[in-house]
Every structure is written in structure tokens, then in C-alpha cells.
PDB file of C-alpha atoms in Angstrom:
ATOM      1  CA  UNK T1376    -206.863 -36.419  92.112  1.00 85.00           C
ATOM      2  CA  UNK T1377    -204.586 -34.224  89.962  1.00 91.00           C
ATOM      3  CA  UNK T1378    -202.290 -35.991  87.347  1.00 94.00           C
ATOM      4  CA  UNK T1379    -199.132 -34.021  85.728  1.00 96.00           C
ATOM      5  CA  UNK T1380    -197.358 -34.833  82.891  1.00 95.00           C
ATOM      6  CA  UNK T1381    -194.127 -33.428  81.924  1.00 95.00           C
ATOM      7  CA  UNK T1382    -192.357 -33.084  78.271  1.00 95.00           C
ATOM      8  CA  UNK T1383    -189.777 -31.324  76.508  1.00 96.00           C
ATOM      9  CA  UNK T1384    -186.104 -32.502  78.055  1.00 94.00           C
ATOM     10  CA  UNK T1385    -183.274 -33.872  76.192  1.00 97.00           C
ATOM     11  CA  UNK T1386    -179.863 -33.507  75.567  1.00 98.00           C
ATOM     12  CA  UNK T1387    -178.205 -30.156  74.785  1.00 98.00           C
ATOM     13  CA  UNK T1388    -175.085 -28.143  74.669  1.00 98.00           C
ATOM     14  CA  UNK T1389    -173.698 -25.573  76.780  1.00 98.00           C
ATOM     15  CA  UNK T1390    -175.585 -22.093  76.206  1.00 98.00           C
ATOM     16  CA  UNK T1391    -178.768 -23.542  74.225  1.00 98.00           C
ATOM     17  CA  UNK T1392    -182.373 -23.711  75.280  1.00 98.00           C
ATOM     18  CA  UNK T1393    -184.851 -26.472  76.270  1.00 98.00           C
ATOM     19  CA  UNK T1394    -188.593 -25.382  77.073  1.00 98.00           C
ATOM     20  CA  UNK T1395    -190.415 -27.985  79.449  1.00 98.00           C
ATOM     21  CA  UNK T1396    -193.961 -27.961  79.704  1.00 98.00           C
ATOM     22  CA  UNK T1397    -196.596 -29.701  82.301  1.00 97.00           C
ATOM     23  CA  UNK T1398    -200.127 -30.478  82.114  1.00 95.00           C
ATOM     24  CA  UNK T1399    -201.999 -31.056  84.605  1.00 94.00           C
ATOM     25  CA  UNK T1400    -204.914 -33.010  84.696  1.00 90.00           C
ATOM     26  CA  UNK T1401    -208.113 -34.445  86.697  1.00 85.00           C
ATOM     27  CA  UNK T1402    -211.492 -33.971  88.251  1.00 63.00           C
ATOM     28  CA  UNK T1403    -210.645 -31.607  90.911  1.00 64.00           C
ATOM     29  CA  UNK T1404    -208.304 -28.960  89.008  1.00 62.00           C
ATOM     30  CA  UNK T1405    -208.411 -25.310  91.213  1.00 68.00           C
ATOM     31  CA  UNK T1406    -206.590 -22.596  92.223  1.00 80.00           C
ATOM     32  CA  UNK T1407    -203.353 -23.815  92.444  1.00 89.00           C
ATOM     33  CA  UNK T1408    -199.394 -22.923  92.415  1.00 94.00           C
ATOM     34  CA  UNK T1409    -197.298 -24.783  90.097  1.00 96.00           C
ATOM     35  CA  UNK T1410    -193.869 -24.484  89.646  1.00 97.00           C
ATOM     36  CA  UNK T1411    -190.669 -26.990  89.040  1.00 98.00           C
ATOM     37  CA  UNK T1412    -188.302 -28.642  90.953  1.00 98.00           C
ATOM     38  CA  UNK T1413    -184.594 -30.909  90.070  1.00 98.00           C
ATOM     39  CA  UNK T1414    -182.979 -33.543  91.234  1.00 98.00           C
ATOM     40  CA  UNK T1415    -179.354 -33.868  90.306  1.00 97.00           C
ATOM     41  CA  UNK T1416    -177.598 -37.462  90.663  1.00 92.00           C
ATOM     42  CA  UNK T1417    -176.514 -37.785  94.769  1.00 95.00           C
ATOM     43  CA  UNK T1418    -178.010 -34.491  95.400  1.00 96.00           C
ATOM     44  CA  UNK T1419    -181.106 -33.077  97.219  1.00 97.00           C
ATOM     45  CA  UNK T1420    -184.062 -32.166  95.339  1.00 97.00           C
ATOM     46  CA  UNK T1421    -184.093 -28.287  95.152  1.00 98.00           C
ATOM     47  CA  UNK T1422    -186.883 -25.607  93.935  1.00 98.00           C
ATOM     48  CA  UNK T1423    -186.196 -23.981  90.448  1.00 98.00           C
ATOM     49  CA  UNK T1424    -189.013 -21.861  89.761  1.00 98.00           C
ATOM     50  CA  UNK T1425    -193.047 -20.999  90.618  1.00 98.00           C
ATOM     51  CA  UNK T1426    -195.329 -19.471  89.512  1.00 97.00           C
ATOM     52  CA  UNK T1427    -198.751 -18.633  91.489  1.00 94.00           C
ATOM     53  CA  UNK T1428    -202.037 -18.619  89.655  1.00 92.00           C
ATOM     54  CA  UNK T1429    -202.341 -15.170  89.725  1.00 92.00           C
ATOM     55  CA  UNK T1430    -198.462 -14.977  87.683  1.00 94.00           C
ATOM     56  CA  UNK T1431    -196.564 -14.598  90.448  1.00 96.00           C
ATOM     57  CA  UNK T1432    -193.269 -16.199  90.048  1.00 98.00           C
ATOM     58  CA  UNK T1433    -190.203 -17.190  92.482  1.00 98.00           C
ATOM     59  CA  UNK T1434    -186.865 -18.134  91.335  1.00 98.00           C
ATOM     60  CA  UNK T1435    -183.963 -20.043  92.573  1.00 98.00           C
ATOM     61  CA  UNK T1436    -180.628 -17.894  92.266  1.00 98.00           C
ATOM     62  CA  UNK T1437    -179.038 -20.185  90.683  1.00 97.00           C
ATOM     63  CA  UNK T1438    -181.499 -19.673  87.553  1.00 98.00           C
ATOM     64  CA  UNK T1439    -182.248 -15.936  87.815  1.00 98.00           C
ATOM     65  CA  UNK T1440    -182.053 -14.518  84.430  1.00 97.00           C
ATOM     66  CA  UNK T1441    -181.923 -17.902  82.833  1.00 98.00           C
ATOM     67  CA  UNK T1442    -185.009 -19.566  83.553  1.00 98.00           C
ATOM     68  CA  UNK T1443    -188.621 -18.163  82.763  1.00 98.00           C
ATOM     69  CA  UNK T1444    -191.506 -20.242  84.393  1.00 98.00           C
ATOM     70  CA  UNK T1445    -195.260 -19.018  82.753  1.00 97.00           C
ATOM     71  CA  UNK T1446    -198.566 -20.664  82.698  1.00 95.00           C
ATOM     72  CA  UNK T1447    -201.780 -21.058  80.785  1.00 94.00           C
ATOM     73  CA  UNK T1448    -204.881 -21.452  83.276  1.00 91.00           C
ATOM     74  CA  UNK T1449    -206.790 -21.844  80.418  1.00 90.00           C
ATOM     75  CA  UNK T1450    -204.953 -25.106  78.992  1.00 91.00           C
ATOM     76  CA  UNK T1451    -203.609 -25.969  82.990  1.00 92.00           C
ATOM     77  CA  UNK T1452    -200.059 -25.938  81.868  1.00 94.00           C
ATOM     78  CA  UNK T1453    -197.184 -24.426  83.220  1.00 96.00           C
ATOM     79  CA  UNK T1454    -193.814 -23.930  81.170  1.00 98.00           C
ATOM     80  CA  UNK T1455    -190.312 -23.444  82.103  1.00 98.00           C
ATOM     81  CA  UNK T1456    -188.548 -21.600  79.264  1.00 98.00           C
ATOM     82  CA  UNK T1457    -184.527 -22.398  79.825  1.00 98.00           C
ATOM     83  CA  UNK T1458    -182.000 -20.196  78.085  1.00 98.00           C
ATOM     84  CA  UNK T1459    -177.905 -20.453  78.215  1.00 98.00           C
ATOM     85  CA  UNK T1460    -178.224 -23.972  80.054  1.00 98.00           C
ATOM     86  CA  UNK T1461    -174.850 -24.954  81.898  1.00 98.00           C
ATOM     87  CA  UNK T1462    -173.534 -28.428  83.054  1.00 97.00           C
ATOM     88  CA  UNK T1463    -174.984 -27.893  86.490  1.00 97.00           C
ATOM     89  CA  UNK T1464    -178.555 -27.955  85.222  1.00 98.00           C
ATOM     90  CA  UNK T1465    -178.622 -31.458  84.079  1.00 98.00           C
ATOM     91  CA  UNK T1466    -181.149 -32.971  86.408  1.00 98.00           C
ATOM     92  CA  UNK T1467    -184.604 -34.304  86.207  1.00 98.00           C
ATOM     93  CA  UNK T1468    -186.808 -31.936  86.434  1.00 98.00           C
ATOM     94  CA  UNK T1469    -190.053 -32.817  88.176  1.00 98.00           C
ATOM     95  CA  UNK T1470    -193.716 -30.767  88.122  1.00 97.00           C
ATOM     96  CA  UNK T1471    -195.035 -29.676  91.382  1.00 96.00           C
ATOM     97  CA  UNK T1472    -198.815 -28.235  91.435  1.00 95.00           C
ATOM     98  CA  UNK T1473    -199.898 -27.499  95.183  1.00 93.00           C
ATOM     99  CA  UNK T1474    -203.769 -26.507  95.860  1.00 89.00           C
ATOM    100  CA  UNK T1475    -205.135 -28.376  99.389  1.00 87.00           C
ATOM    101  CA  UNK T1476    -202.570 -31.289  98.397  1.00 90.00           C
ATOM    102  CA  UNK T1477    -199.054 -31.332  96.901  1.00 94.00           C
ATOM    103  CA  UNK T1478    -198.661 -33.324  93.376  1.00 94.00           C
ATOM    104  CA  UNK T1479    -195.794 -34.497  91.341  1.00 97.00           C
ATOM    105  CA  UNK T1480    -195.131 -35.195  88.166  1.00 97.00           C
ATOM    106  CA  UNK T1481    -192.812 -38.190  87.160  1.00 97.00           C
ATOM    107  CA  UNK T1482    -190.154 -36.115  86.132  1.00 97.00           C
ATOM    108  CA  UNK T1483    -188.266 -35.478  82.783  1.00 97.00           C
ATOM    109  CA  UNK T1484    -184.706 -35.446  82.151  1.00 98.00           C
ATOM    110  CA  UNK T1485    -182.436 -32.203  81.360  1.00 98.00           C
ATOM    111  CA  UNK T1486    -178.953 -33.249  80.191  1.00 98.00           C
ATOM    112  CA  UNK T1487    -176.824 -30.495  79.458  1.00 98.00           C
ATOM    113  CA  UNK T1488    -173.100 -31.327  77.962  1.00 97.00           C
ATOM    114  CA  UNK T1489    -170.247 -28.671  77.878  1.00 93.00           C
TER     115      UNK T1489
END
């Protein structure tokens, strides 16, 4: 079993920064892809960013530029660095880690006010 847990949203204006981190946890930690999804009130939840164990990383367009995901095998943490956040990013943001099962985290909320 693999826990996650997720930190680092809040509130923030138009064109500041928020950096969300995720740990994840458990006896059977491995090669793995992590990465971040959102969930925005009455709409689908949609991919933001991943990021392979090996550093590859994949991007929504809608976050290109914007968003930088990175991780730390060593502490099992991934991070999604946020830069010039809009209105349209306030969501919760949930944790995904994927080895031979998919895991989610509980999810932590990005409000973003213009």
C-alpha cells in the first residue's frame, strides 16, 4: 500500500506562486510515475503535470510555461512549482503516483482570486 500526502495550497492572487508538494509513503514504494491532477467545482478531473521516475515530465497546455512538476526519489516527493496562477487554476489539486496500481492523494486546495 502506498499513502500520499499533499501540502502547500492556499489562497492567492492573480500572477503569484504556490509550490505543492507530495509524499508518498509505505512498504512497497518502487519505480513509479507521479504527477498531479485538478478538479475544478462541476468540472471533470483533468491531468496537470507528470513526471516519470527517470524526470520525464508531461504537461497539460493549459499550464505550459507556468507549471514546473520535479521530484526527489530520494525523499519520494514530487513538487509542482506554480508561477503567474490565474482564476482558472483554482481547483483541488490531487497526487497521483502509478507503479502496478494507481494511488491518490486526498487532495489540497488551490484558490486563486483576480
Amino acid at each position: 500500500q502506498v499513502q500520499l500526502a499533499e501540502s502547500g495550497g492556499g489562497l492567492v492572487q492573480a500572477g503569484e506562486s504556490l509550490r505543492l508538494s507530495c509524499a508518498a509513503s509505505g512498504s512497497k514504494i518502487s519505480l513509479n510515475i507521479m504527477g498531479w491532477y485538478r478538479q475544478a467545482p462541476g468540472k471533470q478531473r483533468e491531468l496537470v503535470a507528470v513526471i516519470s521516475f527517470g524526470g520525464e515530465t508531461n504537461y497539460a497546455d493549459s499550464v505550459k510555461g507556468r507549471f514546473t512538476v520535479s521530484r526527489d526519489n530520494a525523499k519520494n516527493t514530487i513538487y509542482l512549482q506554480m508561477n503567474s496562477l490565474k482564476p482558472e487554476d483554482t481547483a483541488v489539486y490531487y497526487c497521483w503516483y502509478r507503479d502496478s496500481k494507481v494511488y491518490w492523494g486526498l487532495g489540497t486546495q488551490v484558490t486563486v482570486s483576480s
